[in-house]
XYZ file of N, CA and C in Angstrom:
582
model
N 156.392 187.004 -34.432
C 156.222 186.015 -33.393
C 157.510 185.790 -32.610
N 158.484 186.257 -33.334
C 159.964 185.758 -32.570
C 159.980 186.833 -31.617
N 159.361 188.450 -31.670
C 159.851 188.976 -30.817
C 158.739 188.898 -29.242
N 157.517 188.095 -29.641
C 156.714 188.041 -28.537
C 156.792 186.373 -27.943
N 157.925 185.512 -28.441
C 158.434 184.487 -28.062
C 157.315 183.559 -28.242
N 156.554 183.126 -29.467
C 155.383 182.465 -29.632
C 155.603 181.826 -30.989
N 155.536 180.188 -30.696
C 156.100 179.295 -31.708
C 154.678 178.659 -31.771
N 154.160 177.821 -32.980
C 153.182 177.401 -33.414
C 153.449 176.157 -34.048
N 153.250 174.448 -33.615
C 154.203 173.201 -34.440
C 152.456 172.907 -35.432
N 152.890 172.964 -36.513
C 150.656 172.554 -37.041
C 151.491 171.571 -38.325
N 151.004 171.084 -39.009
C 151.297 170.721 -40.677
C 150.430 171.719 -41.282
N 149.313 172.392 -40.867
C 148.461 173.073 -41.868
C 148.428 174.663 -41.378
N 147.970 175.402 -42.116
C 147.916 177.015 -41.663
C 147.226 177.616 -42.483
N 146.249 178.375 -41.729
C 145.325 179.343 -42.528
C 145.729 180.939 -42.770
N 145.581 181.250 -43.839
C 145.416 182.568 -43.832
C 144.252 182.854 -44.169
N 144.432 184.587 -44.115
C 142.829 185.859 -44.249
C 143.365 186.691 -44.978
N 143.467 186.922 -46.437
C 143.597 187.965 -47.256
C 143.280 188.723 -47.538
N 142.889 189.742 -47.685
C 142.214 191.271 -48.312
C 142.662 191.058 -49.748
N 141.592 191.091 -50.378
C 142.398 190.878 -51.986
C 140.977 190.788 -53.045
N 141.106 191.540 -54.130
C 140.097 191.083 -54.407
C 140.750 189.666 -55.983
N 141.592 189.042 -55.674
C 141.762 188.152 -56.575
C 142.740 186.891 -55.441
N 142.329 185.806 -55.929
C 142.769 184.585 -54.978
C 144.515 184.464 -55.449
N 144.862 184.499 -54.716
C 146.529 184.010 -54.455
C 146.884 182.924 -55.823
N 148.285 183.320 -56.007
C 148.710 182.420 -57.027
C 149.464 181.205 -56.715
N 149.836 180.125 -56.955
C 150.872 179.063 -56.704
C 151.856 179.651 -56.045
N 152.525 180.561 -56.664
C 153.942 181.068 -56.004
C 153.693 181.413 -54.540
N 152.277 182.761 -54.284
C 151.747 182.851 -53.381
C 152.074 181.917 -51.831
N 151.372 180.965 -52.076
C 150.868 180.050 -51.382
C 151.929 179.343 -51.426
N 153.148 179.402 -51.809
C 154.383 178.323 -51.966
C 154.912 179.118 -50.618
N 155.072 180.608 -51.050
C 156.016 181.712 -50.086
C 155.380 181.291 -48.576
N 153.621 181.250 -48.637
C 153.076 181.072 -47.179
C 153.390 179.952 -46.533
N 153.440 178.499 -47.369
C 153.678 177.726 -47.101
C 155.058 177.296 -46.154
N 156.610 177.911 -47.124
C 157.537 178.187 -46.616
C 157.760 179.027 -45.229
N 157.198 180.096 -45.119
C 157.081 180.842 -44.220
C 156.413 180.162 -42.832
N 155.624 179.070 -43.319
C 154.234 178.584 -41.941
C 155.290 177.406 -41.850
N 156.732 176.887 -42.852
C 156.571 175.001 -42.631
C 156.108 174.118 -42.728
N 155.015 174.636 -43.873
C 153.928 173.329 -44.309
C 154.487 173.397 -45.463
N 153.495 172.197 -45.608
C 153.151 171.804 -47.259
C 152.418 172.612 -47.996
N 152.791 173.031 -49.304
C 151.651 174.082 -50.064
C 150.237 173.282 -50.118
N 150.401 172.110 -50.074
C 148.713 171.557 -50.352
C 148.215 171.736 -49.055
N 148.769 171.981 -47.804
C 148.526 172.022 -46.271
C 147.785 173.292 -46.346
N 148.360 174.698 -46.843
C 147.543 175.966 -46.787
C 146.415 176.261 -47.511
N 145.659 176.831 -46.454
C 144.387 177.584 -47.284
C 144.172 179.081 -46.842
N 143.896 179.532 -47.675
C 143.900 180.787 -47.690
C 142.314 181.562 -47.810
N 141.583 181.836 -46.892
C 140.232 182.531 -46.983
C 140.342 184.257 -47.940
N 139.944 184.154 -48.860
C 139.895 185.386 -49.563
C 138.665 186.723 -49.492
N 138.916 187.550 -49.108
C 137.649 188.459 -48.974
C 137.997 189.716 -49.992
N 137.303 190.833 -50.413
C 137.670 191.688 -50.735
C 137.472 192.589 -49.898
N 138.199 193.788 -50.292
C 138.002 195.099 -48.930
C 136.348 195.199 -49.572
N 136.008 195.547 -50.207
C 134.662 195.897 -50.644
C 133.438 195.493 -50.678
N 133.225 194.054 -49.197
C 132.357 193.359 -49.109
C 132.227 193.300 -47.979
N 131.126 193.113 -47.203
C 130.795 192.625 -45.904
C 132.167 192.496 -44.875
N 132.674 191.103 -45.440
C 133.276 190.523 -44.609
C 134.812 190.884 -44.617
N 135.037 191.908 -45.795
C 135.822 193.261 -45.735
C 135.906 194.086 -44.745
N 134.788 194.286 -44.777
C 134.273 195.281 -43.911
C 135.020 195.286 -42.578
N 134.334 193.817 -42.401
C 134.293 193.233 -40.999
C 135.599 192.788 -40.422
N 136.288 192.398 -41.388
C 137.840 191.693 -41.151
C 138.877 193.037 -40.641
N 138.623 194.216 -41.208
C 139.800 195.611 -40.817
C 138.756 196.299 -39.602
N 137.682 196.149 -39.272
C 137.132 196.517 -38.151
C 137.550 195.495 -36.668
N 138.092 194.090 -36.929
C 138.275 193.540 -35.650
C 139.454 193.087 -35.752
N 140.536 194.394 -36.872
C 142.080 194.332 -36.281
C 141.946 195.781 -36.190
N 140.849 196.311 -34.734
C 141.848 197.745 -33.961
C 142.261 197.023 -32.734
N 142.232 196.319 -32.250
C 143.368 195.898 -31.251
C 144.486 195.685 -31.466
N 144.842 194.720 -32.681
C 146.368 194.766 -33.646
C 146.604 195.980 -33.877
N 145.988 197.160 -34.443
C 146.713 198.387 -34.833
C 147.050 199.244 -33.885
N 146.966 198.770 -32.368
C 146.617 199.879 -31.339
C 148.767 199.041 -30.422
N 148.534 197.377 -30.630
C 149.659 196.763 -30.218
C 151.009 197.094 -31.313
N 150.536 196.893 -32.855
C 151.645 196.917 -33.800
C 152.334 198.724 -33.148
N 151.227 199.496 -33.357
C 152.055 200.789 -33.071
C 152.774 201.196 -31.770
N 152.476 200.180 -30.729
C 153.415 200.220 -29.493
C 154.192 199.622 -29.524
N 154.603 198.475 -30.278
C 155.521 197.559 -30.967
C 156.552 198.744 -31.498
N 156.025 199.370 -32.682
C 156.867 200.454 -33.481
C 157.324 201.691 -32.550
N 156.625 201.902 -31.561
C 156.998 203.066 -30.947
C 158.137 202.404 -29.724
N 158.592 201.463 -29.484
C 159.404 200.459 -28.779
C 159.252 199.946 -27.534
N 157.927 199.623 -27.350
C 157.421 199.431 -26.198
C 157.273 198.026 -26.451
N 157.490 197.035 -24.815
C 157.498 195.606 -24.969
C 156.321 195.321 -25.235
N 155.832 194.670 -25.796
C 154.327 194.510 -26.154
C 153.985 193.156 -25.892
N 155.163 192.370 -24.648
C 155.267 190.782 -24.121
C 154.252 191.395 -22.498
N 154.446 192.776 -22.138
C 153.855 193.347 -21.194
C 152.504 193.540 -21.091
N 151.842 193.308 -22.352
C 150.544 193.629 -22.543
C 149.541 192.211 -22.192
N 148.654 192.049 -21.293
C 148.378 190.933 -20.900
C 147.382 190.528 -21.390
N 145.742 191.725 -21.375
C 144.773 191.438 -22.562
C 144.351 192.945 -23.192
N 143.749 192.382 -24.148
C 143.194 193.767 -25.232
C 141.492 193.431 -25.755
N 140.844 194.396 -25.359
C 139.655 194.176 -26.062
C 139.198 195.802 -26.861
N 138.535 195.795 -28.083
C 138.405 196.995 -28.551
C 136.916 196.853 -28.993
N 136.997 197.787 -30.180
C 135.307 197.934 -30.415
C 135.592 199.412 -32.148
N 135.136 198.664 -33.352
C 135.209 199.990 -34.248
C 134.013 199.545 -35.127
N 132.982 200.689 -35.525
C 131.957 200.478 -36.588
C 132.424 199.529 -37.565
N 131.470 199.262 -38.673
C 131.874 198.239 -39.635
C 131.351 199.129 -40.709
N 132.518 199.443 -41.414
C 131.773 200.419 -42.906
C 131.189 200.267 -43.142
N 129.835 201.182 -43.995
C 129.209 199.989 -44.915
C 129.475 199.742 -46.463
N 129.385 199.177 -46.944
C 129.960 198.128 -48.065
C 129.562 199.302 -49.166
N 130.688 199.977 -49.734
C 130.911 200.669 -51.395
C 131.322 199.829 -52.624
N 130.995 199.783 -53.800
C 131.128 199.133 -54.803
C 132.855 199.259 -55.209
N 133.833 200.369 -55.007
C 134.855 200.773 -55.350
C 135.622 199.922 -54.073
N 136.841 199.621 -54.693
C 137.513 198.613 -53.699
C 138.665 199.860 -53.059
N 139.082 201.037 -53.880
C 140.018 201.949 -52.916
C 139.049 202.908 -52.244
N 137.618 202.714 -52.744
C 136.821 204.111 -51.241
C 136.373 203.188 -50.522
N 136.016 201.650 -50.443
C 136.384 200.616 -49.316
C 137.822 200.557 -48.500
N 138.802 200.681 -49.217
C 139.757 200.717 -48.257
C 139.869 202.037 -47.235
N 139.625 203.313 -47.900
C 139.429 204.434 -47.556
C 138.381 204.473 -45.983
N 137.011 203.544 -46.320
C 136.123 203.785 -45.350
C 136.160 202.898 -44.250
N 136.961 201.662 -44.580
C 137.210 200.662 -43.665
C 138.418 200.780 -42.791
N 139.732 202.217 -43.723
C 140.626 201.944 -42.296
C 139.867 203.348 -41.373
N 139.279 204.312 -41.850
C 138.519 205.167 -41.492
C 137.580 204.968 -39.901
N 137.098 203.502 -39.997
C 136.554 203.194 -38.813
C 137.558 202.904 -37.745
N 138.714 202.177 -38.338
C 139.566 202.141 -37.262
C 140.081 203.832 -36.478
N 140.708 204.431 -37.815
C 141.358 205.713 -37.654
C 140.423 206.984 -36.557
N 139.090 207.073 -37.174
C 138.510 207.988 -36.320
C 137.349 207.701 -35.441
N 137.180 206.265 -35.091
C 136.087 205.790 -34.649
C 136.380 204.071 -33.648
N 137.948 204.363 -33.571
C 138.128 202.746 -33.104
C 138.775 202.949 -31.601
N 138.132 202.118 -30.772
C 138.297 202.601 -29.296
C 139.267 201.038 -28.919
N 140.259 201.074 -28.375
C 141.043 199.709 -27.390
C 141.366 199.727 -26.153
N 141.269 198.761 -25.327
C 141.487 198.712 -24.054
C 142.328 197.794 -23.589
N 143.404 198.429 -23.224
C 144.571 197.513 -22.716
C 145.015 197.061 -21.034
N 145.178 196.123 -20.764
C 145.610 195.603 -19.516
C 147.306 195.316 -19.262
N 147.858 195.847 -18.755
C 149.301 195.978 -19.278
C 150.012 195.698 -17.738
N 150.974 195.493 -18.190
C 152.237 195.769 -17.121
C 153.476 197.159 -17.478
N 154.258 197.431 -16.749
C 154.678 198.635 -16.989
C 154.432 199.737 -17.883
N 153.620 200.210 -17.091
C 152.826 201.115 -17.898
C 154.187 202.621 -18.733
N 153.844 203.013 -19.900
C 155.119 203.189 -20.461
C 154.110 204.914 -21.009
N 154.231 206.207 -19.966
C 153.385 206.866 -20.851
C 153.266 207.874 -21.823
N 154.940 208.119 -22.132
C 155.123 208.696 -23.022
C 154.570 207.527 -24.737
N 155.033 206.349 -24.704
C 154.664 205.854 -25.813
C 153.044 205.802 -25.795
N 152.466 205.454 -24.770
C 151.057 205.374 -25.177
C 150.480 206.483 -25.453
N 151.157 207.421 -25.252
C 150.159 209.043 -25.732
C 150.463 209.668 -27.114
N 151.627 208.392 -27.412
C 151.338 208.652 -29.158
C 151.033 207.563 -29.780
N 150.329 206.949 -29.180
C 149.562 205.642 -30.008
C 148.489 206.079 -30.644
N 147.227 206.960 -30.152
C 145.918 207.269 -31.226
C 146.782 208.177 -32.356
N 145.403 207.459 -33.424
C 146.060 208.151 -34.746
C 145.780 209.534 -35.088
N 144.989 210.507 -33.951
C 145.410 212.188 -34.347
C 146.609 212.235 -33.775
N 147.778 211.364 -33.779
C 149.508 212.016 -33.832
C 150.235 212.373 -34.980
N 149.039 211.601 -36.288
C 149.806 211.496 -37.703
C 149.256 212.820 -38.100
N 150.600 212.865 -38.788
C 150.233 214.354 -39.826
C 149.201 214.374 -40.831
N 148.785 213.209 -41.073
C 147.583 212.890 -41.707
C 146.176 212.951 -41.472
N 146.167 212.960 -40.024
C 144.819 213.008 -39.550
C 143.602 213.779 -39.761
N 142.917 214.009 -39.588
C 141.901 215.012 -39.770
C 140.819 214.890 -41.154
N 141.317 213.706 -41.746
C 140.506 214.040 -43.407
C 140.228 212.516 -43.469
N 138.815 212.359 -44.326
C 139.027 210.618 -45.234
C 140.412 210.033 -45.581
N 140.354 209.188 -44.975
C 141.494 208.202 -46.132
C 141.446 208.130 -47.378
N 140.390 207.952 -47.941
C 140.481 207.632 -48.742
C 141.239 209.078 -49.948
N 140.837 210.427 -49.039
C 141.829 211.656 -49.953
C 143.098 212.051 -49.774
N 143.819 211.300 -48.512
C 145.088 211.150 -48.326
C 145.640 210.252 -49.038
N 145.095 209.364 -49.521
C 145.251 207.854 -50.563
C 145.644 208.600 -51.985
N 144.386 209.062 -52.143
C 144.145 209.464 -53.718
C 145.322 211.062 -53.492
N 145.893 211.515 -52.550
C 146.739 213.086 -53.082
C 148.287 212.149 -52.761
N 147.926 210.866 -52.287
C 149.692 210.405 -52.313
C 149.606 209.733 -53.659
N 148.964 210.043 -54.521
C 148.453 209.363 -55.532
C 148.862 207.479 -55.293
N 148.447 207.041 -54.362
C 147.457 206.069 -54.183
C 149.441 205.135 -53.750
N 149.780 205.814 -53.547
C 151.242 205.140 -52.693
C 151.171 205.039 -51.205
N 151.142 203.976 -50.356
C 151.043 203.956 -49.222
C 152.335 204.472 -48.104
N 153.368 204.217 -49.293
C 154.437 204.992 -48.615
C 154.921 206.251 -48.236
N 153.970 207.372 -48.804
C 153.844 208.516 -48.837
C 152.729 208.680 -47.349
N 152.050 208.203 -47.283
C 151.561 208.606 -45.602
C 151.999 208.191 -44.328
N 151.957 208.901 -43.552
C 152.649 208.670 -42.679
C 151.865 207.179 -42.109
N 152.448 206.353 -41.332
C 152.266 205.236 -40.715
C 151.743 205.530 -39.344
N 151.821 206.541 -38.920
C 151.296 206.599 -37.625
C 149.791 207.394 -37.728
N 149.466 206.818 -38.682
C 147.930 207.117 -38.802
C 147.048 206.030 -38.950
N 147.948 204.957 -38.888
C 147.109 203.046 -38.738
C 146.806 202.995 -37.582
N 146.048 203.708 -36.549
C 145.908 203.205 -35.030
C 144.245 203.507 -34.777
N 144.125 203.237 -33.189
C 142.692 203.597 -33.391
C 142.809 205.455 -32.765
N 141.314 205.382 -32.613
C 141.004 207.143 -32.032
C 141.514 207.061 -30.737
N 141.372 205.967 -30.150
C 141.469 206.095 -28.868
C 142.264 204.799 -28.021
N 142.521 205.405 -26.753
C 142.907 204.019 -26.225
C 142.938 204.139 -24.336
N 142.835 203.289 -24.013
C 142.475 203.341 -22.556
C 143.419 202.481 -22.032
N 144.327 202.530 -20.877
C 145.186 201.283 -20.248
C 144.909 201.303 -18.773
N 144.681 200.232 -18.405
C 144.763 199.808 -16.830
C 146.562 199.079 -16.532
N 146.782 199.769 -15.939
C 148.180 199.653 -15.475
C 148.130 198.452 -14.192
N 148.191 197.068 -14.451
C 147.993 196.449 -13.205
C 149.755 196.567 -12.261
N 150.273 197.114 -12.508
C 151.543 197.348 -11.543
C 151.567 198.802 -10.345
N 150.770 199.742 -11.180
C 150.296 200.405 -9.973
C 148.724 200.914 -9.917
N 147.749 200.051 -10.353
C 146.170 199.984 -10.356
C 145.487 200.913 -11.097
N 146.004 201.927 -11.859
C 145.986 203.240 -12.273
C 145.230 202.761 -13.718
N 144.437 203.652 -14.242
C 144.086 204.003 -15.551
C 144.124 204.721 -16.350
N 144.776 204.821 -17.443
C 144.426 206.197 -18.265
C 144.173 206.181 -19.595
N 143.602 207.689 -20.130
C 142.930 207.545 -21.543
C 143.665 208.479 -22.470
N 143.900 208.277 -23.855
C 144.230 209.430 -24.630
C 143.395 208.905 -26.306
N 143.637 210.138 -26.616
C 143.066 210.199 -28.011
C 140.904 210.164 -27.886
N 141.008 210.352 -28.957
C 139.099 210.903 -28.760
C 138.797 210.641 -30.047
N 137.440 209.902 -30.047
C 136.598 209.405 -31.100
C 136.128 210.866 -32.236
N 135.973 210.912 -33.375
C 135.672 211.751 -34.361
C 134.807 211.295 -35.458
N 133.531 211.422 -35.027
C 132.689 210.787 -35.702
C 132.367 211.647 -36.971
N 132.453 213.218 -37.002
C 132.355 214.117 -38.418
C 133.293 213.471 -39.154
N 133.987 213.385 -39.401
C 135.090 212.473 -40.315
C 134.778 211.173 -41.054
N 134.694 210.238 -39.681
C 134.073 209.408 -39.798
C 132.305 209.503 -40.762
N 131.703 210.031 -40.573
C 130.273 210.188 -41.251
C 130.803 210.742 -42.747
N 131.314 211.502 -42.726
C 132.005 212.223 -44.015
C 132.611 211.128 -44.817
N 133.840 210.225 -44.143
C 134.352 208.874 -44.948
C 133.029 208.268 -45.753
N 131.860 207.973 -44.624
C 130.861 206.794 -45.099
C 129.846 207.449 -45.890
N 129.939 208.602 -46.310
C 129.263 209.935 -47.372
C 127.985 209.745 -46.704
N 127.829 209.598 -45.434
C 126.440 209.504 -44.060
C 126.135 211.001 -44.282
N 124.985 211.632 -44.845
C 124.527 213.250 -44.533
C 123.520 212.952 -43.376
N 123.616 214.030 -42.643
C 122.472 213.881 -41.053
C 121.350 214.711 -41.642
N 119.957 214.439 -40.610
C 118.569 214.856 -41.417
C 118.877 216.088 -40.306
C-alpha cells in the first residue's frame, strides 16, 4: 500500500485466508499489528483451497496477479486506472494440493484481464501472461509435485493470467498478448471430451 500511496484509518480489519485450519492467537496478533487494531478488532474469513469458495476466492484474484506481476516487472502500477478480468472457477477436488493445482490453473491457462492504463509501458506488458514462465505448458499441480511441493523452486512468473489486453488512454491505442489454453486447462480439471 505504501508504494501505491493508499492509507486505510478503521479500528477493525478483515481478512480472507486460504487455509484449511483457522489462524492461531499469534496469527491474528501479527494481523492485528500489521492492520493497527486490536486483536479482538480482527476477523479473519477462513476458506479452504478445496471448496467452493476456494475455488472462487483464487479465480477473482486474476486481476491482482496480472497488476502484482507489473508491479514485479517495474512498472508504476499508480498508472493503472481500472482492471476488470474474467477466469473459470475449478471445480471442487477432495485433495487440498490438486485444488491448489486446479485453482491457480484457471488463472494460469484460462484467465483473461483488461487494463485501462496510462503510459502504456510495452516491453513489460508482453511479459506479463504466464506462457513467459519456464513453467508453463503443464498442470500445476505436476510442477508442484516435481519441485517436490516447494514453491520456491518455480518460477514466479507463472502466477499471471493467459492473457491480457490494455487500452492505453494517453495515446487511444489497444493491445493484446498472451492466449487462452484450454487443453491444459481441461487436463488440470481431469475434464475428458465425448
Amino acid at each position: 500500500y505504501e508504494r501505491i500511496k493508499y492509507e486505510d484509518d478503521c479500528e477493525h480489519a478483515v481478512i480472507a485466508l486460504e487455509s484449511n485450519q483457522l489462524p492461531d492467537e499469534k496469527v491474528i496478533e501479527n494481523i492485528a499489528e500489521a492492520c493497527h487494531v486490536e486483536p479482538a478488532n480482527v476477523v479473519a474469513l477462513v476458506a479452504p483451497t478445496a471448496s467452493i469458495v476456494g475455488s472462487v476466492q483464487v479465480s477473482g484474484r486474476v486481476v491482482e496477479t496480472a497488476i502484482f506481476k507489473l508491479n514485479e516487472l517495474g512498472y508504476d502500477t499508480t498508472n493503472i486506472i481500472c482492471g476488470s478480468g474474467c477466469a473459470p472457477i475449478a471445480p471442487v477436488v477432495k485433495d487440498s494440493v490438486k485444488a491448489m493445482g486446479s485453482t491457480n490453473d484457471s488463472v494460469i491457462y484460462h484467465g483473461s484481464v483488461v487494463l485501462t492504463t496510462r503510459g502504456m509501458d510495452e516491453e513489460r506488458f508482453k511479459n506479463v501472461p504466464s506462457s513467459t514462465s519456464r513453467d508453463y505448458g503443464r498442470p500445476f499441480y505436476n510442477t508442484f509435485k516435481d519441485a517436490n511441493y516447494d514453491f520456491f523452486k518455480i518460477d514466479p512468473n507463472v502466477f499471471a493470467p493467459a492473457e491480457i489486453t490494455v487500452n492505453d488512454l494517453d495515446t487511444g491505442k489497444t493491445y493484446h498478448t498472451g492466449r487462452l489454453n484450454g487443453e491444459v486447462l481441461l487436463q488440470s480439471y481431469g475434464i475428458g471430451t465425448l
